[in-house]
Short mmCIF file of C-alpha atoms and ligand atoms in Angstrom, two decimals:
data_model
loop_
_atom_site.label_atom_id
_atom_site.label_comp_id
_atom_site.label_asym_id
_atom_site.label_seq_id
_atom_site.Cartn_x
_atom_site.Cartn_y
_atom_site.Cartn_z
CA UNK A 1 69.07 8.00 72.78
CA UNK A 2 68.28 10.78 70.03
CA UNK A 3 64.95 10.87 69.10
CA UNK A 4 63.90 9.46 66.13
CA UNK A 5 63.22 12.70 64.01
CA UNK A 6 64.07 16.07 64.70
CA UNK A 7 61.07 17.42 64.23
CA UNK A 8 57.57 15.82 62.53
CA UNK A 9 54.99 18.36 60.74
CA UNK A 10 51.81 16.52 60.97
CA UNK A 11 50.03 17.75 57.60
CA UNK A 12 46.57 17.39 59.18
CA UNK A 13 43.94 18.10 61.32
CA UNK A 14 41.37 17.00 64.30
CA UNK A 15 41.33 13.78 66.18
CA UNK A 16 44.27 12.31 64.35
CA UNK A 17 46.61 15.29 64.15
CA UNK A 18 46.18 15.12 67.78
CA UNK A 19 46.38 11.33 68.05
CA UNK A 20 49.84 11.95 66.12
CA UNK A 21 51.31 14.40 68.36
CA UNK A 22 50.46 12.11 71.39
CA UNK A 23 53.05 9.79 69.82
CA UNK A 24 55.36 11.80 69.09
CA UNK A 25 55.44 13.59 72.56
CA UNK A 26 56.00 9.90 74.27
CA UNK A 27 58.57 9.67 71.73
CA UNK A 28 60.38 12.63 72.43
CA UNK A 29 60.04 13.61 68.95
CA UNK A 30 59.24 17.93 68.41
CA UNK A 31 56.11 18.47 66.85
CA UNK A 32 54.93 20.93 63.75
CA UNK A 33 51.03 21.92 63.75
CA UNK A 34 49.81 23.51 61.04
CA UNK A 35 46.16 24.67 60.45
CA UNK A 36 43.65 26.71 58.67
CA UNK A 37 42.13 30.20 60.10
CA UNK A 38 39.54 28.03 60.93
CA UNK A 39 41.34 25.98 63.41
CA UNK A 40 43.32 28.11 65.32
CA UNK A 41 41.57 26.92 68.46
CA UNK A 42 41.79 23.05 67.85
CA UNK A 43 43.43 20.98 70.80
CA UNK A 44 46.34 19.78 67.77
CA UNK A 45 47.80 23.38 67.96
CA UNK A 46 47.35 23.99 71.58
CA UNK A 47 49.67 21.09 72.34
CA UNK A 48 52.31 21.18 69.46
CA UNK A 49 55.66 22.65 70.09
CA UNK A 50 55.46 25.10 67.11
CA UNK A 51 52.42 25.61 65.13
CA UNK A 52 52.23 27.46 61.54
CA UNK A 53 48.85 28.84 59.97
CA UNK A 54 48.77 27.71 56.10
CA UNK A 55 45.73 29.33 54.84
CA UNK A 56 42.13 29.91 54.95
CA UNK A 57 39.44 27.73 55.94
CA UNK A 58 38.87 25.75 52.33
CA UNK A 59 41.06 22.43 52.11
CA UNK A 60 42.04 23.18 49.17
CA UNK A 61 44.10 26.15 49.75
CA UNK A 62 44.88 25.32 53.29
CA UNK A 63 45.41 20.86 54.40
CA UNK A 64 45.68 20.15 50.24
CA UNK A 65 48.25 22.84 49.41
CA UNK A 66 51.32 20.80 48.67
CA UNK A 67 53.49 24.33 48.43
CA UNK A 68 52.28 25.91 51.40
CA UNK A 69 52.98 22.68 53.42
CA UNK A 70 56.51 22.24 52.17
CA UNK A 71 57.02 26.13 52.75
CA UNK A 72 55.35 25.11 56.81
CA UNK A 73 58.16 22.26 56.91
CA UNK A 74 61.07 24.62 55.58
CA UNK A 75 60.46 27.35 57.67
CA UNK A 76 59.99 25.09 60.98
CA UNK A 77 63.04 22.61 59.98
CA UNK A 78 61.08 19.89 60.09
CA UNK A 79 62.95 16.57 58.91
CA UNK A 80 59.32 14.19 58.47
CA UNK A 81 55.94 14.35 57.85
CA UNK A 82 52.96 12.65 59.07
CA UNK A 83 50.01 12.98 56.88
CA UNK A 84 46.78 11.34 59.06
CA UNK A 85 44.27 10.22 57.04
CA UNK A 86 42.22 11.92 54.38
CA UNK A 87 43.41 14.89 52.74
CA UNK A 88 47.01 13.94 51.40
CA UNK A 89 47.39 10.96 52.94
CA UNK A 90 47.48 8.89 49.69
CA UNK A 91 48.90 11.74 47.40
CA UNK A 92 51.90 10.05 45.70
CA UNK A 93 53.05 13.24 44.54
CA UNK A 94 53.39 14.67 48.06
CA UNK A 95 55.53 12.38 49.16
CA UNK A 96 58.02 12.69 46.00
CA UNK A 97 57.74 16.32 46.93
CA UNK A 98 58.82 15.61 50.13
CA UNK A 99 61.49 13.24 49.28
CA UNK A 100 63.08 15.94 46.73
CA UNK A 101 63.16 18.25 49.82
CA UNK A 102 64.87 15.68 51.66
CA UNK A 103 61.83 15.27 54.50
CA UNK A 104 60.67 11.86 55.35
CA UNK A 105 57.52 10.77 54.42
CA UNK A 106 56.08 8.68 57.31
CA UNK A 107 54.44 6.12 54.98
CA UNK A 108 54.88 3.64 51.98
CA UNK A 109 56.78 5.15 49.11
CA UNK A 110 55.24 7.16 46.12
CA UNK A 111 55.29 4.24 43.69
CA UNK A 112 53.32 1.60 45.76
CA UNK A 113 50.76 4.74 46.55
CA UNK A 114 50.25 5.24 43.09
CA UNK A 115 50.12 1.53 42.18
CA UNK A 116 47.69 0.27 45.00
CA UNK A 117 45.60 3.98 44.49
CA UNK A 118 44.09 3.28 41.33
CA UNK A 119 41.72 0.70 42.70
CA UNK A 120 41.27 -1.51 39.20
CA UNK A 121 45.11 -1.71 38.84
CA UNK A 122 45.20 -2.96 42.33
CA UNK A 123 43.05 -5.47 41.85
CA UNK A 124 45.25 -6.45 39.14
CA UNK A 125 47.99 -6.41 41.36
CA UNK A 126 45.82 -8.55 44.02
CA UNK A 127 45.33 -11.48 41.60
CA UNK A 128 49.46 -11.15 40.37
CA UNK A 129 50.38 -12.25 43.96
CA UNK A 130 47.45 -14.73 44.31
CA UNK A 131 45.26 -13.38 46.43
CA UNK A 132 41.43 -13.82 45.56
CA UNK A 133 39.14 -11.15 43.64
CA UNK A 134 36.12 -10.81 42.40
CA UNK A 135 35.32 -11.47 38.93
CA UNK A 136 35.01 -8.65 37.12
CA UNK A 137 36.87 -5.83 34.79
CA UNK A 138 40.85 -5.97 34.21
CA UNK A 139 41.06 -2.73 33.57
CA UNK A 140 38.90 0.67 33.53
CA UNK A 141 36.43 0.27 31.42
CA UNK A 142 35.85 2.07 28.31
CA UNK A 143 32.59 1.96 27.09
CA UNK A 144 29.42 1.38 28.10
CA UNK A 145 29.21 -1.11 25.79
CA UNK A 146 32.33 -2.87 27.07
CA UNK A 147 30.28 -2.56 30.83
CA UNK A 148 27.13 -4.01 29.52
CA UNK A 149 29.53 -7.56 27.91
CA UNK A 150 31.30 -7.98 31.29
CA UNK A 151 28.27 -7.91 33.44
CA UNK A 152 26.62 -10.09 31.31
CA UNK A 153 29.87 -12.31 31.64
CA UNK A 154 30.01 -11.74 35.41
CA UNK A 155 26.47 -11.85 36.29
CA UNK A 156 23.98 -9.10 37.56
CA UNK A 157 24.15 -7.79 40.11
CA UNK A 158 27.47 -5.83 39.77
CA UNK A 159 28.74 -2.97 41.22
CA UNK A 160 30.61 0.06 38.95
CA UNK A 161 33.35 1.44 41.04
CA UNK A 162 35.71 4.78 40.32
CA UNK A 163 39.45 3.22 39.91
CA UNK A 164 40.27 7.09 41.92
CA UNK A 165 37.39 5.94 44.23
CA UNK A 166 37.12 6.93 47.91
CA UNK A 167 34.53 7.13 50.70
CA UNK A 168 31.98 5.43 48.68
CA UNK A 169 32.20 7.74 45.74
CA UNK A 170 31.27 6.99 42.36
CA UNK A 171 30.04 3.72 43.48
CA UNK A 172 26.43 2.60 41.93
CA UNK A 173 25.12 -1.09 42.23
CA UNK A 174 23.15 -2.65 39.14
CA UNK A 175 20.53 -5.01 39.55
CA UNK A 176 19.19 -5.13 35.93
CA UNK A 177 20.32 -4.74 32.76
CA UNK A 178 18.22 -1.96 31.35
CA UNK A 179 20.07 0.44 34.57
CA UNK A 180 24.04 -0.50 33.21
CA UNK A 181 24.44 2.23 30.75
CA UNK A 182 22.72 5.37 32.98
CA UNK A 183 24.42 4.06 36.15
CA UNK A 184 27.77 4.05 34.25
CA UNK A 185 27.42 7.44 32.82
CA UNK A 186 26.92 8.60 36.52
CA UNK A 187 29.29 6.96 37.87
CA UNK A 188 32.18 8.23 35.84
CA UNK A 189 30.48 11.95 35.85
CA UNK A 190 30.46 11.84 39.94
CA UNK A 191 34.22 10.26 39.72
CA UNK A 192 36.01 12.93 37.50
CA UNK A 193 33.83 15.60 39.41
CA UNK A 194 35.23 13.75 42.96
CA UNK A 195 38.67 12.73 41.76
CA UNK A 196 39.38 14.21 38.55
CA UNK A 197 39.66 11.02 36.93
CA UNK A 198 36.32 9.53 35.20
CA UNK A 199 37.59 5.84 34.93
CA UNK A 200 34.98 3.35 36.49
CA UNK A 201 35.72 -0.63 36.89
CA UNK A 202 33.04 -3.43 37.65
CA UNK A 203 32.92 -6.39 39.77
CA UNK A 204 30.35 -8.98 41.05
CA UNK A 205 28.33 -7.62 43.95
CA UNK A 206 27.88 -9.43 46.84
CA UNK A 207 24.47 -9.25 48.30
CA UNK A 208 25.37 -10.21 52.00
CA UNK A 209 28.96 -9.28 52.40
CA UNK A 210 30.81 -8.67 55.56
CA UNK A 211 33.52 -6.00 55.25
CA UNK A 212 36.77 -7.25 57.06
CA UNK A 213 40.10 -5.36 56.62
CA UNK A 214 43.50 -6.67 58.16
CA UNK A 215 46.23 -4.33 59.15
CA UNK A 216 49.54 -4.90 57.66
CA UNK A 217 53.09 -3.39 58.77
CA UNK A 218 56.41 -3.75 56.42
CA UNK A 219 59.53 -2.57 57.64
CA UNK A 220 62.26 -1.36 55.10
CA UNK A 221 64.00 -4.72 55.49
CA UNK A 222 61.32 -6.51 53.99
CA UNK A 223 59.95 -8.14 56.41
CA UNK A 224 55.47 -7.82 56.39
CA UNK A 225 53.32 -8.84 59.29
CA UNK A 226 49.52 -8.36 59.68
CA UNK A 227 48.53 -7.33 63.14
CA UNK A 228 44.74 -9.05 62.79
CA UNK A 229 41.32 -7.99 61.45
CA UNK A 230 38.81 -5.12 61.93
CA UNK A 231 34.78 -5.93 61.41
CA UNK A 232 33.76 -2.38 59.58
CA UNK A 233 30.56 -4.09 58.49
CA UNK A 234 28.01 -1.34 60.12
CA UNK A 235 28.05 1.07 57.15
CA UNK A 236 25.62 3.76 56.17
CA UNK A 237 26.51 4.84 52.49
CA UNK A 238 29.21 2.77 52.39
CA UNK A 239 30.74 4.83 55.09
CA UNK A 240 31.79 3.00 58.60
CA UNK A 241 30.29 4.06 61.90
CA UNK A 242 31.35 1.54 64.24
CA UNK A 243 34.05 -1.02 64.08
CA UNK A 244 35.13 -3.83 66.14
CA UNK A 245 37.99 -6.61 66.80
CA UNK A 246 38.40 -9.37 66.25
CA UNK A 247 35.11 -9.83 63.72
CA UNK A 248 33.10 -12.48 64.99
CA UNK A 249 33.05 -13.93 62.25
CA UNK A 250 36.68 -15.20 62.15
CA UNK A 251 37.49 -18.17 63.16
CA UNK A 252 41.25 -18.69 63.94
CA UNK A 253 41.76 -20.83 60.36
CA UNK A 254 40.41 -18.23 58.64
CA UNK A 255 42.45 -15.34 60.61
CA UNK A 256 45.51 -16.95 59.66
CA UNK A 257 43.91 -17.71 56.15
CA UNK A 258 42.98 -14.24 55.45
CA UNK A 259 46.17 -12.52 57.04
CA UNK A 260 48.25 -14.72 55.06
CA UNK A 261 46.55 -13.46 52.53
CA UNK A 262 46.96 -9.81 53.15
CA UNK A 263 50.90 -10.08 53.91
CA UNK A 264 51.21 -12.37 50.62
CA UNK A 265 50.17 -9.02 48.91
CA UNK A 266 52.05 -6.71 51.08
CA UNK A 267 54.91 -8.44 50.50
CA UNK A 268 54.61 -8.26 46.64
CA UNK A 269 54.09 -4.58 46.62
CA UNK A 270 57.59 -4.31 48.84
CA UNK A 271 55.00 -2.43 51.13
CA UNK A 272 56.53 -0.62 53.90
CA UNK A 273 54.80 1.04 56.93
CA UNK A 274 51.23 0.93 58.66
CA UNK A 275 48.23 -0.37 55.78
CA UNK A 276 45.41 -1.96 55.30
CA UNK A 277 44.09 -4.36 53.44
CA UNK A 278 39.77 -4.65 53.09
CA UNK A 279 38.46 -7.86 51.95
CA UNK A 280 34.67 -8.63 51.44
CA UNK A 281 33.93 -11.94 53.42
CA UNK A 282 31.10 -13.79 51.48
CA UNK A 283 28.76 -16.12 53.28
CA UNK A 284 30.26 -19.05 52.41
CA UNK A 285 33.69 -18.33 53.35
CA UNK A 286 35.01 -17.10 50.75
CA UNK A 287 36.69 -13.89 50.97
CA UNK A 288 37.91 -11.34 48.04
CA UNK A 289 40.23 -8.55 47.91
CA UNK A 290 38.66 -5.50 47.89
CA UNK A 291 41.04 -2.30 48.01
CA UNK A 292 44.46 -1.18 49.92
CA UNK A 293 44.64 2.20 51.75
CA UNK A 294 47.79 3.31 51.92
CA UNK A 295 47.62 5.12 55.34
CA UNK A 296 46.50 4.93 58.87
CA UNK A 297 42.52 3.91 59.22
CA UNK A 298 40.22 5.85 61.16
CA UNK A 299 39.54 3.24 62.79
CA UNK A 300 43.08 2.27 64.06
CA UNK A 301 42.40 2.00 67.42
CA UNK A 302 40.57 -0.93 67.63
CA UNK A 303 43.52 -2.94 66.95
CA UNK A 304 45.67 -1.38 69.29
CA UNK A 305 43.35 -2.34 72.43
CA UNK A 306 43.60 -5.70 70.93
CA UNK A 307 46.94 -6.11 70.00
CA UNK A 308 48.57 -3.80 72.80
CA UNK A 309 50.55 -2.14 70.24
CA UNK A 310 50.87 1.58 69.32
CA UNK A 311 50.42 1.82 65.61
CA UNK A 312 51.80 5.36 65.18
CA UNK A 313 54.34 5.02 67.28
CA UNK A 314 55.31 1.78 64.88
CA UNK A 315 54.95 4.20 61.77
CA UNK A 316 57.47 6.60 62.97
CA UNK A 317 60.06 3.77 63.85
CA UNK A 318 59.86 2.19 60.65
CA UNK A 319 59.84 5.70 58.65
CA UNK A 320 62.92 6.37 60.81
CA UNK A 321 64.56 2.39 59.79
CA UNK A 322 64.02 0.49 62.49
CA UNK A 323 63.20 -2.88 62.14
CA UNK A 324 59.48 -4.12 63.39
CA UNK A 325 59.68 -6.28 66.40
CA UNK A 326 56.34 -8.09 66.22
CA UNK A 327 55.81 -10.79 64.42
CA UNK A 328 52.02 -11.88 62.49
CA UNK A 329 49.77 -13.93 64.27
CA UNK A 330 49.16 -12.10 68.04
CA UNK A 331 46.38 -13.79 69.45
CA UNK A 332 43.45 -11.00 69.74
CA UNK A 333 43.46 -9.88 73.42
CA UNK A 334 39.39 -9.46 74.76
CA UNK A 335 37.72 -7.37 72.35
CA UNK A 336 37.26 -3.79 71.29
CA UNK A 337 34.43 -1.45 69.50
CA UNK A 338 35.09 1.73 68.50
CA UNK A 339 32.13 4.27 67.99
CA UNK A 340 32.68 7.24 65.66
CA UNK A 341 31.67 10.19 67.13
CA UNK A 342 30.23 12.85 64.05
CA UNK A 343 28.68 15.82 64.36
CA UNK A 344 25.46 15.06 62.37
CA UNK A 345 21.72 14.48 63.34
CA UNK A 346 21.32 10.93 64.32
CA UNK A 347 18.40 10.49 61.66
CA UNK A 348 18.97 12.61 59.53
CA UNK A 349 22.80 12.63 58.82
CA UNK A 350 23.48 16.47 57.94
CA UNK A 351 26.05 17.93 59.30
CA UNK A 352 25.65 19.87 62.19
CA UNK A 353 28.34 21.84 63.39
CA UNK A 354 28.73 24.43 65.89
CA UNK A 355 30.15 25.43 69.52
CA UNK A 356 30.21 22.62 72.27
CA UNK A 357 28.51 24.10 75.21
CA UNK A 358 28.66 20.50 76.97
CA UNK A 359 31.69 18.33 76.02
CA UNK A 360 31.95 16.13 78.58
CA UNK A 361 34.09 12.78 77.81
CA UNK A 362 33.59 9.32 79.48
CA UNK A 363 36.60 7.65 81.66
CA UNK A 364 37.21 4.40 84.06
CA UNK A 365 37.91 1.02 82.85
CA UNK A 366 38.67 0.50 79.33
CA UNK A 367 37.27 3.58 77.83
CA UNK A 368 39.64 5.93 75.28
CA UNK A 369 38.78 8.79 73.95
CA UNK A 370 40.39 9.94 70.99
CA UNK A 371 39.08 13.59 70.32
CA UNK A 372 40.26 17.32 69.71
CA UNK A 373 37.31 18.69 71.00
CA UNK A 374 36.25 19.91 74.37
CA UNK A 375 34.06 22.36 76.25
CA UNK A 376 33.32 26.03 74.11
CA UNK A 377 35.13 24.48 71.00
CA UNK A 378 33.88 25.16 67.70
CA UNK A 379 33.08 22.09 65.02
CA UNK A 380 33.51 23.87 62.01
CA UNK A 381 31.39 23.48 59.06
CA UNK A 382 34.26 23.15 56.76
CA UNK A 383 35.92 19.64 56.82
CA UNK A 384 34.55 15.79 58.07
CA UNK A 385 32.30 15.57 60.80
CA UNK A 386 33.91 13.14 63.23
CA UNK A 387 34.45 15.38 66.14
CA UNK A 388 35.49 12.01 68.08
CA UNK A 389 36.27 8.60 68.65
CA UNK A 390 34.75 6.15 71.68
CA UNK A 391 37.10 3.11 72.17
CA UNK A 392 36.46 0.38 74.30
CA UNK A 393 37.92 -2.88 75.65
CA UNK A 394 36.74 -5.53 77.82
CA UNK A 395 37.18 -9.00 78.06
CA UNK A 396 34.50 -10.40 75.23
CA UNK A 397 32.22 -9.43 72.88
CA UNK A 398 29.09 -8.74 75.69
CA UNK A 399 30.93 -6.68 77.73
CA UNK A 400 32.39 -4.73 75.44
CA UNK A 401 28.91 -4.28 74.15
CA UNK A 402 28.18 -3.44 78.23
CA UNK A 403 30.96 -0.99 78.26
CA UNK A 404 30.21 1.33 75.13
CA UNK A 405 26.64 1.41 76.30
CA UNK A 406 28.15 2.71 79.91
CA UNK A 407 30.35 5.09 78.16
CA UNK A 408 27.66 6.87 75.15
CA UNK A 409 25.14 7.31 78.22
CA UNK A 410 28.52 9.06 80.22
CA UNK A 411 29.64 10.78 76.93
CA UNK A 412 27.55 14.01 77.23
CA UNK A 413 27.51 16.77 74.62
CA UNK A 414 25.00 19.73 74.19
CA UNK A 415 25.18 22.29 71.86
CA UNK A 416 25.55 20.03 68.28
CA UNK A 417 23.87 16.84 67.13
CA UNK A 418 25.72 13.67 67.36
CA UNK A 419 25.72 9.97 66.18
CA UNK A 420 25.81 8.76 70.10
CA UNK A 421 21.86 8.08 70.58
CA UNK A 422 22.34 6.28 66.93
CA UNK A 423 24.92 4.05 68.39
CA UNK A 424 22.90 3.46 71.84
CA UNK A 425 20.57 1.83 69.22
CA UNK A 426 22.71 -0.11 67.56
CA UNK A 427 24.48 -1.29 70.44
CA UNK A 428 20.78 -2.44 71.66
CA UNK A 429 19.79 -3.79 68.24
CA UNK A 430 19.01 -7.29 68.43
CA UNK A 431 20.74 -8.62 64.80
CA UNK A 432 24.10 -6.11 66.70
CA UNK A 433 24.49 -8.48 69.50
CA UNK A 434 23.97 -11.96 68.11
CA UNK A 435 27.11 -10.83 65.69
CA UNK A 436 25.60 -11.93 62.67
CA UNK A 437 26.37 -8.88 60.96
CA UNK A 438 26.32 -7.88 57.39
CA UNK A 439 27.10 -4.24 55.18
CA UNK A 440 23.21 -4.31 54.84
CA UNK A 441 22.89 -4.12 58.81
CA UNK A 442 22.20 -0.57 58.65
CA UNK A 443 19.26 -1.26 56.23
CA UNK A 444 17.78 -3.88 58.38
CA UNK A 445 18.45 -1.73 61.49
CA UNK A 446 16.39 1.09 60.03
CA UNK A 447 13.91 -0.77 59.35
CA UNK A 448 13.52 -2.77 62.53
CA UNK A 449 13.71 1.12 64.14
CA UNK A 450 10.81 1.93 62.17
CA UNK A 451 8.54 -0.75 63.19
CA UNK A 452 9.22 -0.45 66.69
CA UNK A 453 5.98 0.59 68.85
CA UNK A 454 6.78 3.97 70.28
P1 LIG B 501 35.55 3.24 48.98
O1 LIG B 501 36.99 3.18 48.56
O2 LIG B 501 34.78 4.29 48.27
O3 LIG B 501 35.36 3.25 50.46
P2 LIG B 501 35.23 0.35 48.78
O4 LIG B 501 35.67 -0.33 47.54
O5 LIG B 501 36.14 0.27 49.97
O6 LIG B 501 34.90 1.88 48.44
O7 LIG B 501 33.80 -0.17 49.19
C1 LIG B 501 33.07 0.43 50.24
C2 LIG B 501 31.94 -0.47 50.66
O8 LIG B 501 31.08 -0.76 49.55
C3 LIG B 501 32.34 -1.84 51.16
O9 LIG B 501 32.72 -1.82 52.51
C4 LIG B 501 31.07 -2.64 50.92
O10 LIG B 501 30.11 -2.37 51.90
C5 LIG B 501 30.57 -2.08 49.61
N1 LIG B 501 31.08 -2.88 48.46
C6 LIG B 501 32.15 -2.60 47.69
N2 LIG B 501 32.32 -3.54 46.73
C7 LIG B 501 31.34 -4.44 46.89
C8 LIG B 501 30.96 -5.67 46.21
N3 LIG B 501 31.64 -6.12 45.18
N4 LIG B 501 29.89 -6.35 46.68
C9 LIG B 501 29.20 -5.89 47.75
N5 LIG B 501 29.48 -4.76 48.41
C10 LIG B 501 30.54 -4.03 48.01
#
């Protein structure tokens, strides 16, 4: 059988460009690196079939240059892209770009980009197909004054949210009155500085949410499926470090509940391709809409240990029209964690980039690495900081718990800071185990750290 494509530029960088090619490779499918001076050395370009340098080490005139990348495809006669996640990933323009050029876009078209981007008009959209939000603003607001009314009407605490938002961005939670109008101001300021677009909506804020997204698939025949959930509740800033499925939280009523829930939308939007759909999960029960991302999640893996299924792979048969051959429902299989590997200090969370004098990866059963580093390779200073991901899979809950412990303490790097003795802690953390986990865990965790006798 021909492959799918003739040839797929992946428009990225790190783990996932790497993670991309993989797929493509099993596939049969001829791969197109392309990378910054900066990453001449990264595993993605050692392994491609052709690579192409588009710039210097900034983003922006390297992984965000729409020109240079469609010059990179033209030149290499590439006939689809893969954008990862982050940089262009969600950038509706890009993929009309591409489409004018006549090169595939692996990923849901430019309109239902645009339309579940803007994060207010999405909600919107969420409460069109009937699918639970929080109470809050309609639209962007536009005053301060029109802030102030609608928390009043919704009821403090609230939390002011960029409509462009991303990675926790322009986000600022308001406890009191007297704090609406200065939290607003910064809010938008830190948006249009981060996104170029100052617009800021408002919702109720949930003091003791869980975060729990579900991953959907549509196909370009219309049929949607959601391949089950993802607990991303251990945030720091917002920002996940560790995720796991299934949540323990789920019960199989409210699986089905909340997937229903996420392919009710997904099938309103005509969504086709991989996405995912993040709902906050109150204490009660009730769960709310929270945003779509239009891409493949960092944390994809998780739900491929559990499900069995290769979501890239899936992405690059639907992009080239085939029709998806699983249907919603698959019953979790055992469970799996996934640790993010960053090059930071564990406490202190600044970057720390620099050569890896030690990189050496954990193996045996149930362990995955996803990860463009290895031994002499530079992390360099210029783009995220995961240099990794740690996967694991096991039968339940404890033993996956048993097996990520096995694999940080086998997972030995020198030369740069990393998050692994942070995880070793959480994994030991007491509130961790039982399951009972919350966004606020990190606070709590913290602060149980702190109070520990040394
Ligand atoms: P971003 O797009 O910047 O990642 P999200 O809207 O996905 O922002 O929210 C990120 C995190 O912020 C959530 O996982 C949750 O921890 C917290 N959060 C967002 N909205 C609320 C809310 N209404 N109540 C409580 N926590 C929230």
């Amino acid at each position: 059988m021909a492959p799918l494509f003739k040839k797929v530029l992946i428009a990225n960088r790190g783990e996932i460009a790497l993670r991309i090619l993989q797929a493509c490779r099993e596939l049969g499918i001829p791969t197109v690196a392309v990378h910054s001076t900066a990453d001449r050395e990264s595993l993605h370009v050692v392994y491609a079939d052709e690579d192409v340098c588009i710039g210097p080490p900034a983003s922006n005139e390297s992984y965000l240059d729409i020109s240079r990348l469609i010059a990179a495809a033209e030149i290499t006669g590439a006939d689809a892209v893969h954008p990862g996640y982050g940089f262009l990933a969600e950038n509706a323009h890009f993929a009309e770009v591409l489409a004018e050029c006549n090169i595939k876009w692996i990923g849901p078209s430019p309109d239902v980009i645009r339309r579940m981007g803007d994060k207010s008009q999405a909600r919107e959209t969420a409460r069109a197909a009937g699918v639970p939000v929080l109470p809050g603003s309609q639209e962007a607001l536009k005053s301060p004054d029109e802030a102030l009314a609608m928390a009043r009407d919704v009821g403090f605490p609230v939390i002011l949210k960029a409509s462009a938002g991303g990675g926790g961005r322009g986000m600022r939670i308001v406890h009191a009155e007297e704090n609406l109008e200065s939290m607003y101001r910064t809010a938008s300021e830190e948006a249009l500085k981060a996104f170029g677009d100052g617009s800021v909506y408002l919702e109720k804020y949930l003091t003791a949410p869980r975060h729990i997204e579900f991953q959907v698939f549509g196909d370009s025949f219309g049929k949607v499926i959601h391949i089950g959930e993802r607990e991303c509740s251990v945030q720091r800033r917002h920002q996940k470090l560790l995720e796991e499925s299934p949540s323990p939280a789920l019960t199989p009523e409210l699986r089905r509940e909340m997937g229903a829930a996420a392919v009710r939308l997904a099938e309103y939007v005509n969504y086709e391709n991989a996405g995912t759909i993040e709902f906050l999960l109150d204490e009660d029960g009730s769960f709310y809409f929270m945003e779509m991302n239009t891409r493949i999640q960092v944390e994809h893996p998780v739900t491929e240990m559990v499900s069995g299924l290769d979501l890239v792979r899936m992405q690059l048969e639907i992009a080239a029209g085939q029709p998806l051959t699983v249907e919603s429902g698959l019953e979790p299989r055992g469970h799996s964690i996934e640790c993010r590997i960053n090059a930071e200090h564990p406490e202190k969370f600044t970057p720390s980039p620099g050569m890896l004098k030690t990189f050496h990866v954990p193996g045996g059963p149930g362990v995955r690495v996803d990860t463009h580093g290895y031994e002499d390779y530079v992390v360099p200073p210029y783009y995220d900081s995961l240099v990794g991901k740690l996967i694991v899979h096991a039968a339940n809950r404890p033993e996956a718990i048993a097996r990520m412990l096995r694999a940080l303490e086998f997972f030995v790097v020198e030369g740069i800071h990393t998050t692994i003795p942070l995880h070793q802690k959480i994994l030991r953390d007491p509130v961790f185990v039982s399951g009972n986990i919350t966004t606020g865990f990190m606070t709590g965790f913290f602060q149980r750290q702190s109070e520990k006798p040394e």
